[in-house]
PDB file of C-alpha atoms in Angstrom:
ATOM      1  CA  MET A   6       0.000   0.000   0.000  1.00  0.00           C
ATOM      2  CA  TYR A   7       1.336   3.430  -0.996  1.00  0.00           C
ATOM      3  CA  THR A   8       0.074   6.936  -0.208  1.00  0.00           C
ATOM      4  CA  LEU A   9       0.018   9.482  -3.030  1.00  0.00           C
ATOM      5  CA  SER A  10       1.380  12.942  -2.226  1.00  0.00           C
ATOM      6  CA  GLN A  11       1.499  16.169  -4.209  1.00  0.00           C
ATOM      7  CA  VAL A  12       5.262  15.645  -4.504  1.00  0.00           C
ATOM      8  CA  HIS A  13       4.622  12.400  -6.402  1.00  0.00           C
ATOM      9  CA  ILE A  14       2.231  14.211  -8.747  1.00  0.00           C
ATOM     10  CA  ASP A  15       4.727  17.037  -9.283  1.00  0.00           C
ATOM     11  CA  MET A  16       7.537  14.584 -10.046  1.00  0.00           C
ATOM     12  CA  ALA A  17       5.342  12.982 -12.716  1.00  0.00           C
ATOM     13  CA  ARG A  18       4.299  16.372 -14.131  1.00  0.00           C
ATOM     14  CA  ASN A  19       7.798  17.787 -14.269  1.00  0.00           C
ATOM     15  CA  SER A  20       9.423  14.653 -15.704  1.00  0.00           C
ATOM     16  CA  THR A  21       6.922  14.487 -18.579  1.00  0.00           C
ATOM     17  CA  ASP A  22       6.308  18.223 -19.186  1.00  0.00           C
ATOM     18  CA  ASP A  23       2.624  17.674 -18.446  1.00  0.00           C
ATOM     19  CA  PHE A  24       1.049  21.082 -17.751  1.00  0.00           C
ATOM     20  CA  ASN A  25      -2.534  19.903 -17.388  1.00  0.00           C
ATOM     21  CA  LEU A  26      -4.241  22.043 -14.738  1.00  0.00           C
ATOM     22  CA  PHE A  27      -5.958  18.976 -13.280  1.00  0.00           C
ATOM     23  CA  HIS A  28      -2.627  18.093 -11.620  1.00  0.00           C
ATOM     24  CA  ASP A  29      -1.610  21.573 -10.448  1.00  0.00           C
ATOM     25  CA  GLN A  30      -2.006  22.120  -6.696  1.00  0.00           C
ATOM     26  CA  PHE A  31      -2.396  25.890  -7.129  1.00  0.00           C
ATOM     27  CA  ARG A  32      -4.366  26.176 -10.361  1.00  0.00           C
ATOM     28  CA  TRP A  33      -6.715  23.189 -10.449  1.00  0.00           C
ATOM     29  CA  SER A  34      -9.558  25.560  -9.515  1.00  0.00           C
ATOM     30  CA  TRP A  35      -9.057  27.472 -12.788  1.00  0.00           C
ATOM     31  CA  VAL A  36     -10.640  24.546 -14.623  1.00  0.00           C
ATOM     32  CA  LYS A  37     -14.288  25.191 -15.346  1.00  0.00           C
ATOM     33  CA  GLN A  38     -16.633  22.536 -13.915  1.00  0.00           C
ATOM     34  CA  ASN A  39     -13.698  20.626 -12.443  1.00  0.00           C
ATOM     35  CA  PRO A  40     -15.311  17.504 -10.964  1.00  0.00           C
ATOM     36  CA  PHE A  41     -12.292  16.557  -8.832  1.00  0.00           C
ATOM     37  CA  LYS A  42     -12.128  19.459  -6.319  1.00  0.00           C
ATOM     38  CA  GLY A  43      -8.343  19.179  -6.053  1.00  0.00           C
ATOM     39  CA  PRO A  44      -5.242  17.941  -7.885  1.00  0.00           C
ATOM     40  CA  ILE A  45      -5.264  14.360  -9.160  1.00  0.00           C
ATOM     41  CA  ALA A  46      -2.642  11.828 -10.276  1.00  0.00           C
ATOM     42  CA  LEU A  47      -1.636  11.546 -13.929  1.00  0.00           C
ATOM     43  CA  GLY A  48      -3.114   8.627 -15.816  1.00  0.00           C
ATOM     44  CA  PHE A  49       0.296   7.664 -17.232  1.00  0.00           C
ATOM     45  CA  GLN A  50       1.801   7.911 -13.742  1.00  0.00           C
ATOM     46  CA  LEU A  51      -0.706   5.315 -12.554  1.00  0.00           C
ATOM     47  CA  GLY A  52       0.109   3.219 -15.595  1.00  0.00           C
ATOM     48  CA  CYS A  53       3.756   3.227 -14.496  1.00  0.00           C
ATOM     49  CA  PHE A  54       2.648   2.115 -11.025  1.00  0.00           C
ATOM     50  CA  ILE A  55       0.881  -0.834 -12.634  1.00  0.00           C
ATOM     51  CA  GLU A  56       3.878  -1.636 -14.837  1.00  0.00           C
ATOM     52  CA  THR A  57       6.388  -1.616 -11.979  1.00  0.00           C
ATOM     53  CA  HIS A  58       4.269  -3.467  -9.422  1.00  0.00           C
ATOM     54  CA  ILE A  59       3.221  -6.542 -11.362  1.00  0.00           C
ATOM     55  CA  PRO A  60       5.092  -9.869 -11.596  1.00  0.00           C
ATOM     56  CA  LYS A  61       7.535 -10.166 -14.490  1.00  0.00           C
ATOM     57  CA  THR A  62       7.284 -13.922 -14.968  1.00  0.00           C
ATOM     58  CA  SER A  63       4.682 -16.668 -15.016  1.00  0.00           C
ATOM     59  CA  PRO A  64       4.794 -20.466 -14.731  1.00  0.00           C
ATOM     60  CA  HIS A  65       4.296 -20.590 -18.496  1.00  0.00           C
ATOM     61  CA  ILE A  66       6.672 -18.069 -19.995  1.00  0.00           C
ATOM     62  CA  THR A  67       8.996 -15.198 -19.213  1.00  0.00           C
ATOM     63  CA  VAL A  68       7.181 -12.139 -20.523  1.00  0.00           C
ATOM     64  CA  ASP A  69      10.465 -10.477 -21.518  1.00  0.00           C
ATOM     65  CA  MET A  70      10.676 -13.125 -24.269  1.00  0.00           C
ATOM     66  CA  LEU A  71       7.581 -11.589 -25.882  1.00  0.00           C
ATOM     67  CA  ARG A  72       8.325  -8.547 -28.032  1.00  0.00           C
ATOM     68  CA  PHE A  73       5.287  -6.349 -27.489  1.00  0.00           C
ATOM     69  CA  SER A  74       3.871  -5.033 -24.234  1.00  0.00           C
ATOM     70  CA  SER A  75       0.334  -3.662 -24.058  1.00  0.00           C
ATOM     71  CA  PHE A  76      -1.787  -1.862 -21.485  1.00  0.00           C
ATOM     72  CA  GLU A  77      -5.568  -1.725 -21.823  1.00  0.00           C
ATOM     73  CA  LEU A  78      -6.693   0.588 -19.033  1.00  0.00           C
ATOM     74  CA  ASN A  79     -10.149   1.989 -18.279  1.00  0.00           C
ATOM     75  CA  PHE A  80     -10.376   4.807 -15.735  1.00  0.00           C
ATOM     76  CA  ALA A  81     -13.165   4.243 -13.222  1.00  0.00           C
ATOM     77  CA  ASN A  82     -12.214   6.872 -10.654  1.00  0.00           C
ATOM     78  CA  CYS A  83      -9.581   9.498  -9.929  1.00  0.00           C
ATOM     79  CA  VAL A  84      -6.666   9.189  -7.500  1.00  0.00           C
ATOM     80  CA  LYS A  85      -6.155  12.229  -5.280  1.00  0.00           C
ATOM     81  CA  VAL A  86      -3.540  13.475  -2.833  1.00  0.00           C
ATOM     82  CA  GLY A  87      -3.654  11.405   0.337  1.00  0.00           C
ATOM     83  CA  ASP A  88      -5.208   8.364  -1.316  1.00  0.00           C
ATOM     84  CA  SER A  89      -3.739   4.940  -0.577  1.00  0.00           C
ATOM     85  CA  ILE A  90      -3.116   2.935  -3.738  1.00  0.00           C
ATOM     86  CA  ASP A  91      -2.299  -0.657  -4.548  1.00  0.00           C
ATOM     87  CA  VAL A  92      -2.813  -2.997  -7.488  1.00  0.00           C
ATOM     88  CA  ASP A  93      -4.396  -6.433  -7.691  1.00  0.00           C
ATOM     89  CA  ILE A  94      -3.073  -8.787 -10.347  1.00  0.00           C
ATOM     90  CA  LYS A  95      -5.200 -11.743 -11.355  1.00  0.00           C
ATOM     91  CA  LYS A  96      -3.559 -14.996 -12.409  1.00  0.00           C
ATOM     92  CA  GLY A  97      -2.349 -14.615 -15.976  1.00  0.00           C
ATOM     93  CA  ARG A  98      -3.239 -16.763 -18.948  1.00  0.00           C
ATOM     94  CA  LEU A  99      -1.087 -17.807 -21.891  1.00  0.00           C
ATOM     95  CA  SER A 100      -2.927 -18.067 -25.202  1.00  0.00           C
ATOM     96  CA  LYS A 101      -1.948 -18.862 -28.776  1.00  0.00           C
ATOM     97  CA  SER A 102      -3.442 -17.653 -32.033  1.00  0.00           C
ATOM     98  CA  ASP A 103      -2.462 -17.283 -35.679  1.00  0.00           C
ATOM     99  CA  GLN A 104      -0.637 -14.095 -34.657  1.00  0.00           C
ATOM    100  CA  GLY A 105       1.434 -15.830 -31.990  1.00  0.00           C
ATOM    101  CA  LYS A 106       1.637 -16.203 -28.211  1.00  0.00           C
ATOM    102  CA  GLN A 107       0.192 -13.761 -25.722  1.00  0.00           C
ATOM    103  CA  TYR A 108       0.246 -13.662 -21.932  1.00  0.00           C
ATOM    104  CA  SER A 109      -2.582 -11.646 -20.337  1.00  0.00           C
ATOM    105  CA  SER A 110      -3.249 -10.569 -16.765  1.00  0.00           C
ATOM    106  CA  ARG A 111      -6.250  -8.672 -15.454  1.00  0.00           C
ATOM    107  CA  VAL A 112      -5.263  -5.684 -13.315  1.00  0.00           C
ATOM    108  CA  VAL A 113      -7.190  -3.495 -10.903  1.00  0.00           C
ATOM    109  CA  LEU A 114      -5.564  -0.421  -9.391  1.00  0.00           C
ATOM    110  CA  LYS A 115      -7.395   0.615  -6.243  1.00  0.00           C
ATOM    111  CA  ALA A 116      -7.510   3.918  -4.392  1.00  0.00           C
ATOM    112  CA  ASN A 117      -8.632   3.607  -0.783  1.00  0.00           C
ATOM    113  CA  GLY A 118      -9.834   0.104  -1.588  1.00  0.00           C
ATOM    114  CA  LYS A 119     -12.050   1.143  -4.519  1.00  0.00           C
ATOM    115  CA  PRO A 120     -11.254   0.472  -8.207  1.00  0.00           C
ATOM    116  CA  ALA A 121      -9.672   3.426  -9.985  1.00  0.00           C
ATOM    117  CA  ILE A 122      -8.303   1.611 -13.053  1.00  0.00           C
ATOM    118  CA  ILE A 123      -9.569  -1.666 -14.482  1.00  0.00           C
ATOM    119  CA  GLY A 124      -8.016  -3.441 -17.431  1.00  0.00           C
ATOM    120  CA  PHE A 125      -5.374  -5.796 -18.763  1.00  0.00           C
ATOM    121  CA  LYS A 126      -1.605  -5.996 -19.071  1.00  0.00           C
ATOM    122  CA  ARG A 127      -0.630  -8.117 -22.055  1.00  0.00           C
ATOM    123  CA  ASP A 128       2.715  -9.292 -23.419  1.00  0.00           C
ATOM    124  CA  GLY A 129       2.778 -10.955 -26.802  1.00  0.00           C
ATOM    125  CA  GLU A 130       4.506 -11.689 -30.062  1.00  0.00           C
ATOM    126  CA  PHE A 131       2.259  -9.104 -31.725  1.00  0.00           C
ATOM    127  CA  PRO A 132       0.895  -5.641 -30.822  1.00  0.00           C
ATOM    128  CA  THR A 133      -2.678  -5.575 -29.589  1.00  0.00           C
ATOM    129  CA  LEU A 134      -3.442  -2.419 -31.586  1.00  0.00           C
ATOM    130  CA  ASN A 135      -3.939  -3.370 -35.231  1.00  0.00           C
ATOM    131  CA  VAL A 136      -4.211  -0.021 -37.008  1.00  0.00           C
ATOM    132  CA  ASP A 137      -3.020   1.538 -40.244  1.00  0.00           C
ATOM    133  CA  LEU A 138       0.343   3.241 -39.778  1.00  0.00           C
ATOM    134  CA  PRO A 139       0.934   6.803 -40.996  1.00  0.00           C
ATOM    135  CA  GLU A 140       2.243   7.032 -44.554  1.00  0.00           C
ATOM    136  CA  VAL A 141       5.220   9.156 -43.627  1.00  0.00           C
ATOM    137  CA  LEU A 142       8.950   8.432 -43.654  1.00  0.00           C
ATOM    138  CA  LEU A 143      11.048   8.643 -40.498  1.00  0.00           C
ATOM    139  CA  ASP A 144      13.428  11.096 -42.206  1.00  0.00           C
ATOM    140  CA  GLU A 145      10.484  13.394 -42.915  1.00  0.00           C
ATOM    141  CA  LEU A 146       9.543  13.342 -39.245  1.00  0.00           C
ATOM    142  CA  LYS A 147      13.099  14.099 -38.135  1.00  0.00           C
ATOM    143  CA  GLN A 148      13.229  17.077 -40.480  1.00  0.00           C
ATOM    144  CA  GLY A 149       9.686  18.236 -39.771  1.00  0.00           C
ATOM    145  CA  GLN A 150       8.892  21.348 -37.791  1.00  0.00           C
ATOM    146  CA  ASP A 151       8.190  20.697 -34.124  1.00  0.00           C
ATOM    147  CA  ARG A 152       4.623  21.447 -32.999  1.00  0.00           C
ATOM    148  CA  SER A 153       3.229  21.524 -36.507  1.00  0.00           C
ATOM    149  CA  PHE A 154       0.377  19.925 -38.397  1.00  0.00           C
ATOM    150  CA  ILE A 155       1.606  17.746 -41.264  1.00  0.00           C
ATOM    151  CA  SER A 156       0.231  15.477 -44.013  1.00  0.00           C
ATOM    152  CA  ASN A 157      -2.547  17.900 -44.965  1.00  0.00           C
ATOM    153  CA  ASN A 158      -3.233  18.586 -41.284  1.00  0.00           C
ATOM    154  CA  GLN A 159      -4.004  14.919 -40.666  1.00  0.00           C
ATOM    155  CA  TYR A 160      -1.310  14.615 -37.970  1.00  0.00           C
ATOM    156  CA  PHE A 161       0.235  16.839 -35.319  1.00  0.00           C
ATOM    157  CA  LEU A 162       3.997  16.382 -34.907  1.00  0.00           C
ATOM    158  CA  LYS A 163       5.630  16.861 -31.519  1.00  0.00           C
ATOM    159  CA  ARG A 164       9.308  16.166 -30.823  1.00  0.00           C
ATOM    160  CA  LYS A 165      10.375  15.048 -27.350  1.00  0.00           C
ATOM    161  CA  TRP A 166      13.619  13.646 -25.973  1.00  0.00           C
ATOM    162  CA  MET A 167      14.310  10.605 -23.837  1.00  0.00           C
ATOM    163  CA  ILE A 168      16.074  11.929 -20.721  1.00  0.00           C
ATOM    164  CA  VAL A 169      17.452   9.533 -18.094  1.00  0.00           C
ATOM    165  CA  GLY A 170      17.061  12.004 -15.233  1.00  0.00           C
ATOM    166  CA  ASN A 171      13.409  12.586 -16.102  1.00  0.00           C
ATOM    167  CA  ALA A 172      12.779   8.848 -16.329  1.00  0.00           C
ATOM    168  CA  LYS A 173      14.219   8.416 -12.815  1.00  0.00           C
ATOM    169  CA  ASN A 174      11.813  10.976 -11.408  1.00  0.00           C
ATOM    170  CA  PHE A 175       8.930   9.437 -13.327  1.00  0.00           C
ATOM    171  CA  LEU A 176       9.745   6.086 -11.715  1.00  0.00           C
ATOM    172  CA  LEU A 177       9.880   7.698  -8.273  1.00  0.00           C
ATOM    173  CA  SER A 178       6.490   9.295  -8.899  1.00  0.00           C
ATOM    174  CA  ALA A 179       5.122   5.741  -9.254  1.00  0.00           C
ATOM    175  CA  PHE A 180       6.843   4.402  -6.101  1.00  0.00           C
ATOM    176  CA  ALA A 181       9.239   2.317  -8.204  1.00  0.00           C
ATOM    177  CA  ASP A 182      12.865   1.355  -7.522  1.00  0.00           C
ATOM    178  CA  GLN A 183      14.741   3.321 -10.180  1.00  0.00           C
ATOM    179  CA  THR A 184      17.863   1.132  -9.921  1.00  0.00           C
ATOM    180  CA  ILE A 185      15.954  -1.776 -11.439  1.00  0.00           C
ATOM    181  CA  PHE A 186      15.790   0.270 -14.643  1.00  0.00           C
ATOM    182  CA  ILE A 187      18.637   2.767 -14.444  1.00  0.00           C
ATOM    183  CA  ASP A 188      21.893   2.214 -12.567  1.00  0.00           C
ATOM    184  CA  GLU A 189      25.003   4.148 -13.551  1.00  0.00           C
ATOM    185  CA  PHE A 190      27.288   1.912 -11.476  1.00  0.00           C
ATOM    186  CA  ALA A 191      26.082  -1.085 -13.469  1.00  0.00           C
ATOM    187  CA  ASN A 192      26.099   0.891 -16.747  1.00  0.00           C
ATOM    188  CA  LYS A 193      22.420   0.058 -17.134  1.00  0.00           C
ATOM    189  CA  VAL A 194      19.790   2.214 -18.815  1.00  0.00           C
ATOM    190  CA  THR A 195      16.378   0.683 -19.456  1.00  0.00           C
ATOM    191  CA  PHE A 196      13.487   3.090 -19.757  1.00  0.00           C
ATOM    192  CA  PRO A 197      10.189   1.883 -18.253  1.00  0.00           C
ATOM    193  CA  GLN A 198       7.634   1.017 -20.900  1.00  0.00           C
ATOM    194  CA  THR A 199       5.264   3.738 -19.771  1.00  0.00           C
ATOM    195  CA  TYR A 200       7.824   6.574 -19.858  1.00  0.00           C
ATOM    196  CA  PRO A 201       7.889   7.304 -23.629  1.00  0.00           C
ATOM    197  CA  LEU A 202       4.120   6.865 -23.618  1.00  0.00           C
ATOM    198  CA  ALA A 203       3.803   9.415 -20.806  1.00  0.00           C
ATOM    199  CA  LEU A 204       5.435  12.035 -23.038  1.00  0.00           C
ATOM    200  CA  LEU A 205       2.342  11.720 -25.196  1.00  0.00           C
ATOM    201  CA  SER A 206       0.347  13.641 -22.581  1.00  0.00           C
ATOM    202  CA  SER A 207       2.295  16.880 -23.032  1.00  0.00           C
ATOM    203  CA  ALA A 208       2.158  16.385 -26.799  1.00  0.00           C
ATOM    204  CA  MET A 209      -1.630  16.157 -26.585  1.00  0.00           C
ATOM    205  CA  LEU A 210      -1.738  19.377 -24.577  1.00  0.00           C
ATOM    206  CA  GLU A 211       0.491  21.172 -27.077  1.00  0.00           C
ATOM    207  CA  ARG A 212      -1.689  19.946 -29.917  1.00  0.00           C
ATOM    208  CA  ALA A 213      -4.722  21.433 -28.155  1.00  0.00           C
ATOM    209  CA  GLN A 214      -2.915  24.757 -27.812  1.00  0.00           C
ATOM    210  CA  ALA A 215      -1.838  24.719 -31.458  1.00  0.00           C
ATOM    211  CA  ALA A 216      -5.456  24.095 -32.445  1.00  0.00           C
ATOM    212  CA  ARG A 217      -6.506  27.002 -30.177  1.00  0.00           C
ATOM    213  CA  TYR A 218      -8.552  24.737 -27.939  1.00  0.00           C
ATOM    214  CA  ASP A 219      -9.479  26.281 -24.574  1.00  0.00           C
ATOM    215  CA  LEU A 220      -8.241  23.854 -21.908  1.00  0.00           C
ATOM    216  CA  VAL A 221      -9.593  26.022 -19.080  1.00  0.00           C
ATOM    217  CA  GLN A 222     -13.151  26.544 -20.286  1.00  0.00           C
ATOM    218  CA  ASN A 223     -13.549  23.132 -21.967  1.00  0.00           C
ATOM    219  CA  PRO A 224     -11.237  20.676 -20.180  1.00  0.00           C
ATOM    220  CA  LEU A 225     -10.927  17.093 -21.401  1.00  0.00           C
ATOM    221  CA  ILE A 226     -10.535  13.940 -19.329  1.00  0.00           C
ATOM    222  CA  TYR A 227      -9.007  10.601 -20.288  1.00  0.00           C
ATOM    223  CA  THR A 228     -11.496   7.732 -20.054  1.00  0.00           C
ATOM    224  CA  SER A 229      -9.205   4.970 -21.368  1.00  0.00           C
ATOM    225  CA  HIS A 230      -5.698   4.173 -22.565  1.00  0.00           C
ATOM    226  CA  HIS A 231      -4.848   1.366 -24.984  1.00  0.00           C
ATOM    227  CA  LEU A 232      -1.069   1.333 -25.349  1.00  0.00           C
ATOM    228  CA  SER A 233       1.315  -0.961 -27.205  1.00  0.00           C
ATOM    229  CA  VAL A 234       5.123  -0.775 -26.931  1.00  0.00           C
ATOM    230  CA  ASP A 235       7.866  -2.506 -28.924  1.00  0.00           C
ATOM    231  CA  LYS A 236      10.204  -3.763 -26.181  1.00  0.00           C
ATOM    232  CA  GLU A 237      13.035  -4.506 -28.601  1.00  0.00           C
ATOM    233  CA  GLN A 238      13.188  -0.850 -29.618  1.00  0.00           C
ATOM    234  CA  LEU A 239      12.774   0.238 -26.012  1.00  0.00           C
ATOM    235  CA  LYS A 240      15.872  -1.714 -24.945  1.00  0.00           C
ATOM    236  CA  ILE A 241      18.192   0.268 -27.195  1.00  0.00           C
ATOM    237  CA  LEU A 242      16.923   3.729 -26.256  1.00  0.00           C
ATOM    238  CA  ARG A 243      19.446   6.035 -24.629  1.00  0.00           C
ATOM    239  CA  SER A 244      19.353   9.489 -23.097  1.00  0.00           C
ATOM    240  CA  ASN A 245      18.849  12.333 -25.604  1.00  0.00           C
ATOM    241  CA  ASP A 246      17.314  10.056 -28.238  1.00  0.00           C
ATOM    242  CA  ALA A 247      14.668  12.073 -30.076  1.00  0.00           C
ATOM    243  CA  LEU A 248      11.099  10.778 -29.997  1.00  0.00           C
ATOM    244  CA  GLN A 249       8.851  11.879 -32.862  1.00  0.00           C
ATOM    245  CA  ILE A 250       5.217  11.788 -31.745  1.00  0.00           C
ATOM    246  CA  LEU A 251       2.373  11.840 -34.256  1.00  0.00           C
ATOM    247  CA  ILE A 252      -1.199  12.503 -33.139  1.00  0.00           C
ATOM    248  CA  LYS A 253      -3.909  11.793 -35.674  1.00  0.00           C
ATOM    249  CA  GLU A 254      -7.023  13.925 -35.994  1.00  0.00           C
ATOM    250  CA  PRO A 255      -9.586  12.539 -33.531  1.00  0.00           C
ATOM    251  CA  GLU A 256     -12.534  10.313 -34.321  1.00  0.00           C
ATOM    252  CA  ASP A 257     -15.924  10.837 -32.647  1.00  0.00           C
ATOM    253  CA  ILE A 258     -16.966   7.412 -31.351  1.00  0.00           C
ATOM    254  CA  GLY A 259     -20.176   8.522 -29.640  1.00  0.00           C
ATOM    255  CA  ASN A 260     -21.258   9.594 -26.149  1.00  0.00           C
ATOM    256  CA  GLY A 261     -19.073  12.677 -26.492  1.00  0.00           C
ATOM    257  CA  ILE A 262     -15.874  10.595 -26.623  1.00  0.00           C
ATOM    258  CA  GLN A 263     -13.038  11.648 -28.916  1.00  0.00           C
ATOM    259  CA  ARG A 264     -10.593   8.876 -29.878  1.00  0.00           C
ATOM    260  CA  TYR A 265      -6.996   9.745 -30.761  1.00  0.00           C
ATOM    261  CA  LEU A 266      -4.528   7.418 -32.463  1.00  0.00           C
ATOM    262  CA  CYS A 267      -0.930   8.284 -31.654  1.00  0.00           C
ATOM    263  CA  PHE A 268       2.438   6.961 -32.800  1.00  0.00           C
ATOM    264  CA  GLY A 269       5.954   7.342 -31.444  1.00  0.00           C
ATOM    265  CA  TYR A 270       9.055   6.912 -33.630  1.00  0.00           C
ATOM    266  CA  VAL A 271      12.738   6.933 -32.660  1.00  0.00           C
ATOM    267  CA  SER A 272      15.167   5.149 -34.969  1.00  0.00           C
ATOM    268  CA  GLN A 273      13.066   2.751 -37.034  1.00  0.00           C
ATOM    269  CA  GLN A 274      10.356   3.129 -39.640  1.00  0.00           C
ATOM    270  CA  THR A 275       8.078   1.026 -37.465  1.00  0.00           C
ATOM    271  CA  PRO A 276       6.800   2.811 -34.345  1.00  0.00           C
ATOM    272  CA  LEU A 277       8.223   2.409 -30.856  1.00  0.00           C
ATOM    273  CA  PHE A 278       4.675   2.725 -29.595  1.00  0.00           C
ATOM    274  CA  ILE A 279       1.108   2.919 -30.788  1.00  0.00           C
ATOM    275  CA  ALA A 280      -1.477   4.477 -28.503  1.00  0.00           C
ATOM    276  CA  GLN A 281      -5.233   4.818 -28.628  1.00  0.00           C
ATOM    277  CA  VAL A 282      -6.544   7.272 -26.053  1.00  0.00           C
ATOM    278  CA  ASP A 283     -10.139   8.326 -25.456  1.00  0.00           C
ATOM    279  CA  LEU A 284     -11.101  11.707 -24.018  1.00  0.00           C
ATOM    280  CA  VAL A 285     -14.367  13.302 -23.028  1.00  0.00           C
ATOM    281  CA  ALA A 286     -15.352  16.761 -21.804  1.00  0.00           C
ATOM    282  CA  ALA A 287     -15.127  17.077 -18.017  1.00  0.00           C
ATOM    283  CA  SER A 288     -18.595  18.608 -17.932  1.00  0.00           C
ATOM    284  CA  THR A 289     -20.139  15.303 -19.047  1.00  0.00           C
ATOM    285  CA  LEU A 290     -18.716  13.145 -16.288  1.00  0.00           C
ATOM    286  CA  ARG A 291     -18.993  12.748 -12.566  1.00  0.00           C
ATOM    287  CA  GLN A 292     -15.923  12.347 -10.389  1.00  0.00           C
ATOM    288  CA  SER A 293     -16.687   8.686  -9.702  1.00  0.00           C
ATOM    289  CA  THR A 294     -16.522   7.713 -13.370  1.00  0.00           C
ATOM    290  CA  SER A 295     -13.512   9.550 -14.764  1.00  0.00           C
ATOM    291  CA  GLN A 296      -9.778  10.185 -14.642  1.00  0.00           C
ATOM    292  CA  GLY A 297      -7.844  13.207 -15.907  1.00  0.00           C
TER     293      GLY A 297
END
């Protein structure tokens, strides 16, 4: 059991450049119709807590042998300062299909004993998100203008950098032992799977600003994350590697939910990560059914 503090939230915010007012201890009240009545944890921060507090092996297979890691997370409630959090992991199941092997575990992150996140952690020989990739070359992304709309305004391009020091603080924000991932004495640098994905949050905010969207008057809240990471690419990432993030124009899937497909590229033409995130206006949700 761990108790969330504002310091943990600030470490997550600062290490990912997330400037969402929902997490700001001084300015959360600026948000119109804020259902949370105080600062809340970052969704990606809680995803890192799940990642770093679940077993790494099973009786069937070592999950590190499986190339792709996926998180399918639905936000049922927020996590606020002072809340006690833990995660329940159900017994995993190994399955086989035409696409290959996959090991799946049901996860429930609880705040004060009540579900805050419900979903699955999956490791497999294939990504769980089967979507069309952007028709753009990596060299074009590297030469593209940061914070710009490209491909006939179909995608927003945001450039971030993988920074070891920021990853350490991100791990600490999720109550994780940073030396398991990063240890200078052992010459070891392994970014957590959720860290490059967490940089997506600031990219989403910058996209909203570039599109002149009013984040104070019309705030948006994440309702779900579906994330898939290529662990082979993740292993070779080093500090100062540039991450090219593409955010596709959203799709309206009903009930006021906007679905965004996002892609992260580093050194290969295939993406380091694919993400599908759903957002809804804060005014349409109650505190008990949402997460910012």
